[in-house]
Amino acid sequence: MSGFDLQAYLAERRALVDTALERHLPSEAAPPLTIHRAMRYSVMAGGKRLRPILVIAGAEAVGGAATMVMPTACALEMIHTYSLIHDDLPAMDDDDYRRGRLTNHKVFGDAIAILAGDALLTLAFRLIADNADLVSDPRVIRDVVAEIADAAGTIGMVGGQVVDIESEGKAISAETLEYIHRHKTAALIRASLRVGARLAGGDAKAVAAITEAGSDLGLAFQIVDDILDVEGSLEELGKTAGSDERKQKATYPGIHGREASRRQAKMLIDRAKERLGVFGQRSAPLLALADYVVERKS
Ligand code: GRG
């Protein structure tokens, strides 16, 4: 037992992220009012804030602090929230609930939901540019922009989403499923850890270790998400459970069975934790976060 208090760590970092998001989002009183309300509705609906906390934890692992990376941490949460808003649209997964409330398009209509996602994605890159004022070498921002664009775009999250949509109702191979999960989900999680370490001045060895750990952590996160979709409830998940089966989506438990999926997630987490060993005492939050990824119930 490490004795590390993960719940306190998560609560403190979540509060910092929420305060920063509140500050960076356009005011509901600023015109055009509807789009600003729609952006705030989904971002401020809660959520675990996993990606911004990983940006912060990545920075802390190399001796940095949350203040140095906060605009980029908020940017990752905005990109993630945009992807959820668009994923819930009738043209994609057509979901009614997200983060314990009605989905964005159910409240604001499809057009505003599309635009709220677009606006969050563009605001995210504005925030990454603003992060230049907080780092010792602003040239790193160029790489951070490129890495986040790649992780969110067609060689990352959007690419995974395309293959996911094209695979609905089809029997796909285990390799294709891993491709979907690594791109749709793991790419952004890996990038969160990586840019946190880079912005805080991590050297090449540290960034390489955190990148590999991030990749394993990201895949494990999506495998657990697949298992929770089978085992969870609307109350626990804040979204409708059983949606993968209804949409005839291939999942880890569907292809490998629940037990083998759990074992695979655990193997990935153990491997990630081994890689995080290079950070010594500073790895405590990341090690606890890794365990949380497999043990979580929402
Ligand atoms: C629309 C370009 C585009 C991509 C959509 C995010 C996504 C890709 C789809 C949502 C459906 C899904 C199961 C995605 C996998 C990623 C995932 C597990 C999202 C949920 O993330 P959490 O659990 O959500 O971190 P909270 O609400 O806690 O932030």
PDB file of N, CA and C in Angstrom, residues 59-160:
ATOM      1  N   ALA A  59       2.585  16.618 -15.651  1.00  0.00           N
ATOM      2  CA  ALA A  59       3.490  17.730 -15.290  1.00  0.00           C
ATOM      3  C   ALA A  59       4.122  17.470 -13.927  1.00  0.00           C
ATOM      4  N   GLU A  60       3.309  17.035 -12.982  1.00  0.00           N
ATOM      5  CA  GLU A  60       3.825  16.801 -11.620  1.00  0.00           C
ATOM      6  C   GLU A  60       4.871  15.684 -11.592  1.00  0.00           C
ATOM      7  N   ALA A  61       4.693  14.685 -12.471  1.00  0.00           N
ATOM      8  CA  ALA A  61       5.636  13.549 -12.488  1.00  0.00           C
ATOM      9  C   ALA A  61       7.048  14.010 -12.828  1.00  0.00           C
ATOM     10  N   VAL A  62       7.156  15.123 -13.595  1.00  0.00           N
ATOM     11  CA  VAL A  62       8.499  15.611 -13.951  1.00  0.00           C
ATOM     12  C   VAL A  62       8.872  16.855 -13.138  1.00  0.00           C
ATOM     13  N   GLY A  63       8.158  17.077 -12.029  1.00  0.00           N
ATOM     14  CA  GLY A  63       8.526  18.166 -11.119  1.00  0.00           C
ATOM     15  C   GLY A  63       7.815  19.482 -11.388  1.00  0.00           C
ATOM     16  N   GLY A  64       6.827  19.489 -12.303  1.00  0.00           N
ATOM     17  CA  GLY A  64       6.082  20.724 -12.596  1.00  0.00           C
ATOM     18  C   GLY A  64       4.869  20.871 -11.684  1.00  0.00           C
ATOM     19  N   ALA A  65       4.061  21.908 -11.984  1.00  0.00           N
ATOM     20  CA  ALA A  65       2.882  22.178 -11.157  1.00  0.00           C
ATOM     21  C   ALA A  65       1.666  22.427 -12.037  1.00  0.00           C
ATOM     22  N   ALA A  66       0.477  22.253 -11.440  1.00  0.00           N
ATOM     23  CA  ALA A  66      -0.789  22.409 -12.175  1.00  0.00           C
ATOM     24  C   ALA A  66      -0.881  23.776 -12.854  1.00  0.00           C
ATOM     25  N   THR A  67      -0.400  24.830 -12.187  1.00  0.00           N
ATOM     26  CA  THR A  67      -0.538  26.196 -12.735  1.00  0.00           C
ATOM     27  C   THR A  67       0.145  26.336 -14.099  1.00  0.00           C
ATOM     28  N   MET A  68       1.225  25.578 -14.327  1.00  0.00           N
ATOM     29  CA  MET A  68       1.984  25.704 -15.586  1.00  0.00           C
ATOM     30  C   MET A  68       1.223  25.136 -16.786  1.00  0.00           C
ATOM     31  N   VAL A  69       0.290  24.236 -16.528  1.00  0.00           N
ATOM     32  CA  VAL A  69      -0.336  23.489 -17.630  1.00  0.00           C
ATOM     33  C   VAL A  69      -1.859  23.657 -17.682  1.00  0.00           C
ATOM     34  N   MET A  70      -2.388  24.511 -16.812  1.00  0.00           N
ATOM     35  CA  MET A  70      -3.860  24.554 -16.666  1.00  0.00           C
ATOM     36  C   MET A  70      -4.611  24.920 -17.960  1.00  0.00           C
ATOM     37  N   PRO A  71      -4.146  25.914 -18.759  1.00  0.00           N
ATOM     38  CA  PRO A  71      -4.897  26.181 -19.995  1.00  0.00           C
ATOM     39  C   PRO A  71      -4.959  24.953 -20.909  1.00  0.00           C
ATOM     40  N   THR A  72      -3.858  24.203 -20.991  1.00  0.00           N
ATOM     41  CA  THR A  72      -3.866  23.005 -21.849  1.00  0.00           C
ATOM     42  C   THR A  72      -4.722  21.899 -21.219  1.00  0.00           C
ATOM     43  N   ALA A  73      -4.704  21.793 -19.898  1.00  0.00           N
ATOM     44  CA  ALA A  73      -5.565  20.814 -19.224  1.00  0.00           C
ATOM     45  C   ALA A  73      -7.032  21.109 -19.567  1.00  0.00           C
ATOM     46  N   CYS A  74      -7.412  22.398 -19.509  1.00  0.00           N
ATOM     47  CA  CYS A  74      -8.803  22.772 -19.858  1.00  0.00           C
ATOM     48  C   CYS A  74      -9.075  22.479 -21.332  1.00  0.00           C
ATOM     49  N   ALA A  75      -8.068  22.704 -22.176  1.00  0.00           N
ATOM     50  CA  ALA A  75      -8.242  22.442 -23.610  1.00  0.00           C
ATOM     51  C   ALA A  75      -8.578  20.969 -23.841  1.00  0.00           C
ATOM     52  N   LEU A  76      -7.883  20.063 -23.146  1.00  0.00           N
ATOM     53  CA  LEU A  76      -8.157  18.627 -23.318  1.00  0.00           C
ATOM     54  C   LEU A  76      -9.583  18.286 -22.882  1.00  0.00           C
ATOM     55  N   GLU A  77     -10.062  18.911 -21.813  1.00  0.00           N
ATOM     56  CA  GLU A  77     -11.431  18.644 -21.373  1.00  0.00           C
ATOM     57  C   GLU A  77     -12.433  19.190 -22.405  1.00  0.00           C
ATOM     58  N   MET A  78     -12.114  20.319 -23.026  1.00  0.00           N
ATOM     59  CA  MET A  78     -13.027  20.884 -24.039  1.00  0.00           C
ATOM     60  C   MET A  78     -13.075  20.000 -25.286  1.00  0.00           C
ATOM     61  N   ILE A  79     -11.914  19.476 -25.694  1.00  0.00           N
ATOM     62  CA  ILE A  79     -11.906  18.586 -26.872  1.00  0.00           C
ATOM     63  C   ILE A  79     -12.694  17.310 -26.550  1.00  0.00           C
ATOM     64  N   HIS A  80     -12.476  16.780 -25.351  1.00  0.00           N
ATOM     65  CA  HIS A  80     -13.218  15.579 -24.931  1.00  0.00           C
ATOM     66  C   HIS A  80     -14.728  15.869 -24.918  1.00  0.00           C
ATOM     67  N   THR A  81     -15.127  17.009 -24.361  1.00  0.00           N
ATOM     68  CA  THR A  81     -16.560  17.322 -24.270  1.00  0.00           C
ATOM     69  C   THR A  81     -17.164  17.524 -25.664  1.00  0.00           C
ATOM     70  N   TYR A  82     -16.403  18.166 -26.563  1.00  0.00           N
ATOM     71  CA  TYR A  82     -16.895  18.307 -27.952  1.00  0.00           C
ATOM     72  C   TYR A  82     -17.170  16.924 -28.543  1.00  0.00           C
ATOM     73  N   SER A  83     -16.256  15.970 -28.293  1.00  0.00           N
ATOM     74  CA  SER A  83     -16.427  14.637 -28.890  1.00  0.00           C
ATOM     75  C   SER A  83     -17.662  13.945 -28.317  1.00  0.00           C
ATOM     76  N   LEU A  84     -17.939  14.176 -27.040  1.00  0.00           N
ATOM     77  CA  LEU A  84     -19.138  13.568 -26.435  1.00  0.00           C
ATOM     78  C   LEU A  84     -20.409  14.181 -27.036  1.00  0.00           C
ATOM     79  N   ILE A  85     -20.415  15.520 -27.179  1.00  0.00           N
ATOM     80  CA  ILE A  85     -21.609  16.202 -27.738  1.00  0.00           C
ATOM     81  C   ILE A  85     -21.889  15.671 -29.151  1.00  0.00           C
ATOM     82  N   HIS A  86     -20.845  15.597 -29.974  1.00  0.00           N
ATOM     83  CA  HIS A  86     -21.052  15.135 -31.350  1.00  0.00           C
ATOM     84  C   HIS A  86     -21.392  13.635 -31.396  1.00  0.00           C
ATOM     85  N   ASP A  87     -20.758  12.847 -30.527  1.00  0.00           N
ATOM     86  CA  ASP A  87     -21.030  11.408 -30.503  1.00  0.00           C
ATOM     87  C   ASP A  87     -22.490  11.110 -30.146  1.00  0.00           C
ATOM     88  N   ASP A  88     -23.080  11.986 -29.319  1.00  0.00           N
ATOM     89  CA  ASP A  88     -24.467  11.764 -28.869  1.00  0.00           C
ATOM     90  C   ASP A  88     -25.520  12.170 -29.906  1.00  0.00           C
ATOM     91  N   LEU A  89     -25.101  12.865 -30.966  1.00  0.00           N
ATOM     92  CA  LEU A  89     -26.067  13.364 -31.968  1.00  0.00           C
ATOM     93  C   LEU A  89     -26.826  12.219 -32.654  1.00  0.00           C
ATOM     94  N   PRO A  90     -28.041  12.497 -33.129  1.00  0.00           N
ATOM     95  CA  PRO A  90     -28.798  11.460 -33.844  1.00  0.00           C
ATOM     96  C   PRO A  90     -28.017  10.841 -35.004  1.00  0.00           C
ATOM     97  N   ALA A  91     -27.171  11.626 -35.674  1.00  0.00           N
ATOM     98  CA  ALA A  91     -26.402  11.086 -36.816  1.00  0.00           C
ATOM     99  C   ALA A  91     -25.305  10.127 -36.370  1.00  0.00           C
ATOM    100  N   MET A  92     -24.983  10.140 -35.080  1.00  0.00           N
ATOM    101  CA  MET A  92     -23.966   9.196 -34.577  1.00  0.00           C
ATOM    102  C   MET A  92     -24.648   8.230 -33.606  1.00  0.00           C
ATOM    103  N   ASP A  93     -24.395   8.353 -32.293  1.00  0.00           N
ATOM    104  CA  ASP A  93     -24.927   7.329 -31.384  1.00  0.00           C
ATOM    105  C   ASP A  93     -26.372   7.583 -30.942  1.00  0.00           C
ATOM    106  N   ASP A  94     -26.877   8.787 -31.171  1.00  0.00           N
ATOM    107  CA  ASP A  94     -28.255   9.135 -30.834  1.00  0.00           C
ATOM    108  C   ASP A  94     -28.581   8.799 -29.374  1.00  0.00           C
ATOM    109  N   ASP A  95     -27.863   9.426 -28.452  1.00  0.00           N
ATOM    110  CA  ASP A  95     -28.086   9.179 -27.024  1.00  0.00           C
ATOM    111  C   ASP A  95     -28.840  10.337 -26.372  1.00  0.00           C
ATOM    112  N   ASP A  96     -29.624   9.983 -25.346  1.00  0.00           N
ATOM    113  CA  ASP A  96     -30.456  10.984 -24.669  1.00  0.00           C
ATOM    114  C   ASP A  96     -29.823  11.525 -23.395  1.00  0.00           C
ATOM    115  N   TYR A  97     -28.930  10.739 -22.785  1.00  0.00           N
ATOM    116  CA  TYR A  97     -28.344  11.153 -21.502  1.00  0.00           C
ATOM    117  C   TYR A  97     -26.830  11.108 -21.547  1.00  0.00           C
ATOM    118  N   ARG A  98     -26.232  12.078 -20.887  1.00  0.00           N
ATOM    119  CA  ARG A  98     -24.775  12.146 -20.789  1.00  0.00           C
ATOM    120  C   ARG A  98     -24.464  12.925 -19.524  1.00  0.00           C
ATOM    121  N   ARG A  99     -23.520  12.454 -18.771  1.00  0.00           N
ATOM    122  CA  ARG A  99     -23.112  13.132 -17.540  1.00  0.00           C
ATOM    123  C   ARG A  99     -24.319  13.429 -16.634  1.00  0.00           C
ATOM    124  N   GLY A 100     -25.263  12.470 -16.649  1.00  0.00           N
ATOM    125  CA  GLY A 100     -26.400  12.563 -15.742  1.00  0.00           C
ATOM    126  C   GLY A 100     -27.458  13.568 -16.156  1.00  0.00           C
ATOM    127  N   ARG A 101     -27.360  14.152 -17.326  1.00  0.00           N
ATOM    128  CA  ARG A 101     -28.428  15.049 -17.787  1.00  0.00           C
ATOM    129  C   ARG A 101     -28.726  14.814 -19.269  1.00  0.00           C
ATOM    130  N   LEU A 102     -29.798  15.463 -19.736  1.00  0.00           N
ATOM    131  CA  LEU A 102     -30.145  15.312 -21.150  1.00  0.00           C
ATOM    132  C   LEU A 102     -28.964  15.734 -22.019  1.00  0.00           C
ATOM    133  N   THR A 103     -28.793  15.074 -23.157  1.00  0.00           N
ATOM    134  CA  THR A 103     -27.679  15.412 -24.040  1.00  0.00           C
ATOM    135  C   THR A 103     -27.888  16.808 -24.645  1.00  0.00           C
ATOM    136  N   ASN A 104     -26.788  17.370 -25.123  1.00  0.00           N
ATOM    137  CA  ASN A 104     -26.785  18.755 -25.612  1.00  0.00           C
ATOM    138  C   ASN A 104     -27.858  18.989 -26.692  1.00  0.00           C
ATOM    139  N   HIS A 105     -27.927  18.077 -27.662  1.00  0.00           N
ATOM    140  CA  HIS A 105     -28.889  18.299 -28.764  1.00  0.00           C
ATOM    141  C   HIS A 105     -30.330  18.174 -28.299  1.00  0.00           C
ATOM    142  N   LYS A 106     -30.559  17.402 -27.214  1.00  0.00           N
ATOM    143  CA  LYS A 106     -31.934  17.266 -26.692  1.00  0.00           C
ATOM    144  C   LYS A 106     -32.398  18.593 -26.103  1.00  0.00           C
ATOM    145  N   VAL A 107     -31.466  19.381 -25.588  1.00  0.00           N
ATOM    146  CA  VAL A 107     -31.818  20.656 -24.966  1.00  0.00           C
ATOM    147  C   VAL A 107     -31.739  21.807 -25.970  1.00  0.00           C
ATOM    148  N   PHE A 108     -30.695  21.837 -26.784  1.00  0.00           N
ATOM    149  CA  PHE A 108     -30.450  23.009 -27.640  1.00  0.00           C
ATOM    150  C   PHE A 108     -30.754  22.760 -29.119  1.00  0.00           C
ATOM    151  N   GLY A 109     -31.033  21.513 -29.490  1.00  0.00           N
ATOM    152  CA  GLY A 109     -31.265  21.196 -30.909  1.00  0.00           C
ATOM    153  C   GLY A 109     -29.958  20.797 -31.587  1.00  0.00           C
ATOM    154  N   ASP A 110     -30.095  20.076 -32.720  1.00  0.00           N
ATOM    155  CA  ASP A 110     -28.907  19.522 -33.386  1.00  0.00           C
ATOM    156  C   ASP A 110     -27.934  20.602 -33.854  1.00  0.00           C
ATOM    157  N   ALA A 111     -28.463  21.679 -34.445  1.00  0.00           N
ATOM    158  CA  ALA A 111     -27.573  22.689 -35.050  1.00  0.00           C
ATOM    159  C   ALA A 111     -26.691  23.333 -33.987  1.00  0.00           C
ATOM    160  N   ILE A 112     -27.292  23.728 -32.873  1.00  0.00           N
ATOM    161  CA  ILE A 112     -26.503  24.389 -31.823  1.00  0.00           C
ATOM    162  C   ILE A 112     -25.540  23.382 -31.177  1.00  0.00           C
ATOM    163  N   ALA A 113     -25.978  22.118 -31.050  1.00  0.00           N
ATOM    164  CA  ALA A 113     -25.075  21.104 -30.465  1.00  0.00           C
ATOM    165  C   ALA A 113     -23.841  20.915 -31.360  1.00  0.00           C
ATOM    166  N   ILE A 114     -24.057  20.882 -32.661  1.00  0.00           N
ATOM    167  CA  ILE A 114     -22.902  20.755 -33.584  1.00  0.00           C
ATOM    168  C   ILE A 114     -21.977  21.960 -33.402  1.00  0.00           C
ATOM    169  N   LEU A 115     -22.578  23.148 -33.363  1.00  0.00           N
ATOM    170  CA  LEU A 115     -21.756  24.362 -33.250  1.00  0.00           C
ATOM    171  C   LEU A 115     -21.078  24.466 -31.880  1.00  0.00           C
ATOM    172  N   ALA A 116     -21.744  23.994 -30.828  1.00  0.00           N
ATOM    173  CA  ALA A 116     -21.124  24.027 -29.490  1.00  0.00           C
ATOM    174  C   ALA A 116     -19.878  23.131 -29.492  1.00  0.00           C
ATOM    175  N   GLY A 117     -19.967  21.962 -30.133  1.00  0.00           N
ATOM    176  CA  GLY A 117     -18.796  21.079 -30.252  1.00  0.00           C
ATOM    177  C   GLY A 117     -17.688  21.770 -31.040  1.00  0.00           C
ATOM    178  N   ASP A 118     -18.056  22.368 -32.179  1.00  0.00           N
ATOM    179  CA  ASP A 118     -17.058  23.078 -33.007  1.00  0.00           C
ATOM    180  C   ASP A 118     -16.382  24.184 -32.199  1.00  0.00           C
ATOM    181  N   ALA A 119     -17.198  24.929 -31.453  1.00  0.00           N
ATOM    182  CA  ALA A 119     -16.664  26.077 -30.699  1.00  0.00           C
ATOM    183  C   ALA A 119     -15.739  25.611 -29.578  1.00  0.00           C
ATOM    184  N   LEU A 120     -16.060  24.478 -28.948  1.00  0.00           N
ATOM    185  CA  LEU A 120     -15.181  23.959 -27.883  1.00  0.00           C
ATOM    186  C   LEU A 120     -13.846  23.497 -28.475  1.00  0.00           C
ATOM    187  N   LEU A 121     -13.914  22.879 -29.665  1.00  0.00           N
ATOM    188  CA  LEU A 121     -12.676  22.410 -30.298  1.00  0.00           C
ATOM    189  C   LEU A 121     -11.770  23.593 -30.661  1.00  0.00           C
ATOM    190  N   THR A 122     -12.361  24.658 -31.189  1.00  0.00           N
ATOM    191  CA  THR A 122     -11.528  25.805 -31.588  1.00  0.00           C
ATOM    192  C   THR A 122     -11.031  26.574 -30.361  1.00  0.00           C
ATOM    193  N   LEU A 123     -11.887  26.713 -29.353  1.00  0.00           N
ATOM    194  CA  LEU A 123     -11.447  27.399 -28.123  1.00  0.00           C
ATOM    195  C   LEU A 123     -10.281  26.647 -27.481  1.00  0.00           C
ATOM    196  N   ALA A 124     -10.297  25.323 -27.589  1.00  0.00           N
ATOM    197  CA  ALA A 124      -9.222  24.515 -27.005  1.00  0.00           C
ATOM    198  C   ALA A 124      -7.862  24.952 -27.567  1.00  0.00           C
ATOM    199  N   PHE A 125      -7.799  25.143 -28.877  1.00  0.00           N
ATOM    200  CA  PHE A 125      -6.503  25.517 -29.461  1.00  0.00           C
ATOM    201  C   PHE A 125      -6.105  26.944 -29.085  1.00  0.00           C
ATOM    202  N   ARG A 126      -7.101  27.805 -28.860  1.00  0.00           N
ATOM    203  CA  ARG A 126      -6.807  29.148 -28.360  1.00  0.00           C
ATOM    204  C   ARG A 126      -6.150  29.057 -26.961  1.00  0.00           C
ATOM    205  N   LEU A 127      -6.690  28.152 -26.136  1.00  0.00           N
ATOM    206  CA  LEU A 127      -6.140  28.010 -24.777  1.00  0.00           C
ATOM    207  C   LEU A 127      -4.711  27.457 -24.802  1.00  0.00           C
ATOM    208  N   ILE A 128      -4.442  26.521 -25.716  1.00  0.00           N
ATOM    209  CA  ILE A 128      -3.081  25.973 -25.799  1.00  0.00           C
ATOM    210  C   ILE A 128      -2.107  27.102 -26.185  1.00  0.00           C
ATOM    211  N   ALA A 129      -2.548  27.977 -27.097  1.00  0.00           N
ATOM    212  CA  ALA A 129      -1.702  29.131 -27.462  1.00  0.00           C
ATOM    213  C   ALA A 129      -1.439  29.992 -26.224  1.00  0.00           C
ATOM    214  N   ASP A 130      -2.465  30.204 -25.412  1.00  0.00           N
ATOM    215  CA  ASP A 130      -2.301  31.028 -24.192  1.00  0.00           C
ATOM    216  C   ASP A 130      -1.316  30.401 -23.208  1.00  0.00           C
ATOM    217  N   ASN A 131      -1.158  29.070 -23.286  1.00  0.00           N
ATOM    218  CA  ASN A 131      -0.244  28.387 -22.357  1.00  0.00           C
ATOM    219  C   ASN A 131       1.219  28.812 -22.567  1.00  0.00           C
ATOM    220  N   ALA A 132       1.506  29.456 -23.722  1.00  0.00           N
ATOM    221  CA  ALA A 132       2.879  29.913 -24.020  1.00  0.00           C
ATOM    222  C   ALA A 132       3.402  30.855 -22.935  1.00  0.00           C
ATOM    223  N   ASP A 133       2.502  31.626 -22.317  1.00  0.00           N
ATOM    224  CA  ASP A 133       2.923  32.601 -21.292  1.00  0.00           C
ATOM    225  C   ASP A 133       3.386  31.921 -20.004  1.00  0.00           C
ATOM    226  N   LEU A 134       3.100  30.655 -19.824  1.00  0.00           N
ATOM    227  CA  LEU A 134       3.348  30.001 -18.533  1.00  0.00           C
ATOM    228  C   LEU A 134       4.528  29.032 -18.548  1.00  0.00           C
ATOM    229  N   VAL A 135       5.122  28.813 -19.727  1.00  0.00           N
ATOM    230  CA  VAL A 135       6.208  27.827 -19.791  1.00  0.00           C
ATOM    231  C   VAL A 135       7.551  28.526 -20.042  1.00  0.00           C
ATOM    232  N   SER A 136       8.638  27.865 -19.618  1.00  0.00           N
ATOM    233  CA  SER A 136       9.937  28.536 -19.747  1.00  0.00           C
ATOM    234  C   SER A 136      10.387  28.593 -21.212  1.00  0.00           C
ATOM    235  N   ASP A 137      10.011  27.583 -22.004  1.00  0.00           N
ATOM    236  CA  ASP A 137      10.380  27.611 -23.420  1.00  0.00           C
ATOM    237  C   ASP A 137       9.108  27.545 -24.276  1.00  0.00           C
ATOM    238  N   PRO A 138       8.603  28.710 -24.717  1.00  0.00           N
ATOM    239  CA  PRO A 138       7.325  28.721 -25.467  1.00  0.00           C
ATOM    240  C   PRO A 138       7.385  27.940 -26.772  1.00  0.00           C
ATOM    241  N   ARG A 139       8.607  27.576 -27.239  1.00  0.00           N
ATOM    242  CA  ARG A 139       8.680  26.795 -28.496  1.00  0.00           C
ATOM    243  C   ARG A 139       8.020  25.433 -28.350  1.00  0.00           C
ATOM    244  N   VAL A 140       7.897  24.951 -27.097  1.00  0.00           N
ATOM    245  CA  VAL A 140       7.271  23.646 -26.870  1.00  0.00           C
ATOM    246  C   VAL A 140       5.790  23.660 -27.287  1.00  0.00           C
ATOM    247  N   ILE A 141       5.198  24.862 -27.303  1.00  0.00           N
ATOM    248  CA  ILE A 141       3.770  24.980 -27.676  1.00  0.00           C
ATOM    249  C   ILE A 141       3.525  24.484 -29.098  1.00  0.00           C
ATOM    250  N   ARG A 142       4.487  24.715 -29.977  1.00  0.00           N
ATOM    251  CA  ARG A 142       4.346  24.249 -31.361  1.00  0.00           C
ATOM    252  C   ARG A 142       4.124  22.728 -31.381  1.00  0.00           C
ATOM    253  N   ASP A 143       4.958  22.005 -30.587  1.00  0.00           N
ATOM    254  CA  ASP A 143       4.838  20.541 -30.541  1.00  0.00           C
ATOM    255  C   ASP A 143       3.537  20.110 -29.858  1.00  0.00           C
ATOM    256  N   VAL A 144       3.141  20.849 -28.837  1.00  0.00           N
ATOM    257  CA  VAL A 144       1.915  20.496 -28.104  1.00  0.00           C
ATOM    258  C   VAL A 144       0.694  20.646 -29.025  1.00  0.00           C
ATOM    259  N   VAL A 145       0.669  21.739 -29.798  1.00  0.00           N
ATOM    260  CA  VAL A 145      -0.430  21.927 -30.759  1.00  0.00           C
ATOM    261  C   VAL A 145      -0.451  20.755 -31.740  1.00  0.00           C
ATOM    262  N   ALA A 146       0.712  20.396 -32.276  1.00  0.00           N
ATOM    263  CA  ALA A 146       0.776  19.323 -33.275  1.00  0.00           C
ATOM    264  C   ALA A 146       0.324  17.994 -32.655  1.00  0.00           C
ATOM    265  N   GLU A 147       0.772  17.718 -31.432  1.00  0.00           N
ATOM    266  CA  GLU A 147       0.434  16.431 -30.805  1.00  0.00           C
ATOM    267  C   GLU A 147      -1.053  16.323 -30.493  1.00  0.00           C
ATOM    268  N   ILE A 148      -1.623  17.425 -30.018  1.00  0.00           N
ATOM    269  CA  ILE A 148      -3.054  17.369 -29.671  1.00  0.00           C
ATOM    270  C   ILE A 148      -3.897  17.322 -30.946  1.00  0.00           C
ATOM    271  N   ALA A 149      -3.476  18.051 -31.980  1.00  0.00           N
ATOM    272  CA  ALA A 149      -4.214  17.987 -33.262  1.00  0.00           C
ATOM    273  C   ALA A 149      -4.177  16.557 -33.807  1.00  0.00           C
ATOM    274  N   ASP A 150      -3.016  15.925 -33.753  1.00  0.00           N
ATOM    275  CA  ASP A 150      -2.911  14.536 -34.242  1.00  0.00           C
ATOM    276  C   ASP A 150      -3.780  13.589 -33.405  1.00  0.00           C
ATOM    277  N   ALA A 151      -3.725  13.756 -32.081  1.00  0.00           N
ATOM    278  CA  ALA A 151      -4.476  12.848 -31.194  1.00  0.00           C
ATOM    279  C   ALA A 151      -5.983  13.007 -31.370  1.00  0.00           C
ATOM    280  N   ALA A 152      -6.431  14.223 -31.726  1.00  0.00           N
ATOM    281  CA  ALA A 152      -7.876  14.462 -31.865  1.00  0.00           C
ATOM    282  C   ALA A 152      -8.375  14.204 -33.284  1.00  0.00           C
ATOM    283  N   GLY A 153      -7.463  14.217 -34.268  1.00  0.00           N
ATOM    284  CA  GLY A 153      -7.883  14.185 -35.674  1.00  0.00           C
ATOM    285  C   GLY A 153      -7.993  12.805 -36.286  1.00  0.00           C
ATOM    286  N   THR A 154      -7.787  12.751 -37.609  1.00  0.00           N
ATOM    287  CA  THR A 154      -8.055  11.499 -38.337  1.00  0.00           C
ATOM    288  C   THR A 154      -7.037  10.401 -38.037  1.00  0.00           C
ATOM    289  N   ILE A 155      -5.845  10.770 -37.523  1.00  0.00           N
ATOM    290  CA  ILE A 155      -4.925   9.688 -37.110  1.00  0.00           C
ATOM    291  C   ILE A 155      -5.077   9.405 -35.617  1.00  0.00           C
ATOM    292  N   GLY A 156      -6.108   9.972 -35.011  1.00  0.00           N
ATOM    293  CA  GLY A 156      -6.400   9.745 -33.600  1.00  0.00           C
ATOM    294  C   GLY A 156      -7.887   9.516 -33.391  1.00  0.00           C
ATOM    295  N   MET A 157      -8.488  10.357 -32.537  1.00  0.00           N
ATOM    296  CA  MET A 157      -9.876  10.140 -32.103  1.00  0.00           C
ATOM    297  C   MET A 157     -10.887  10.097 -33.260  1.00  0.00           C
ATOM    298  N   VAL A 158     -10.813  11.057 -34.176  1.00  0.00           N
ATOM    299  CA  VAL A 158     -11.782  11.066 -35.287  1.00  0.00           C
ATOM    300  C   VAL A 158     -11.615   9.798 -36.132  1.00  0.00           C
ATOM    301  N   GLY A 159     -10.364   9.389 -36.377  1.00  0.00           N
ATOM    302  CA  GLY A 159     -10.114   8.159 -37.143  1.00  0.00           C
ATOM    303  C   GLY A 159     -10.748   6.952 -36.466  1.00  0.00           C
ATOM    304  N   GLY A 160     -10.581   6.844 -35.149  1.00  0.00           N
ATOM    305  CA  GLY A 160     -11.166   5.723 -34.404  1.00  0.00           C
ATOM    306  C   GLY A 160     -12.683   5.743 -34.473  1.00  0.00           C
TER     307      GLY A 160
END
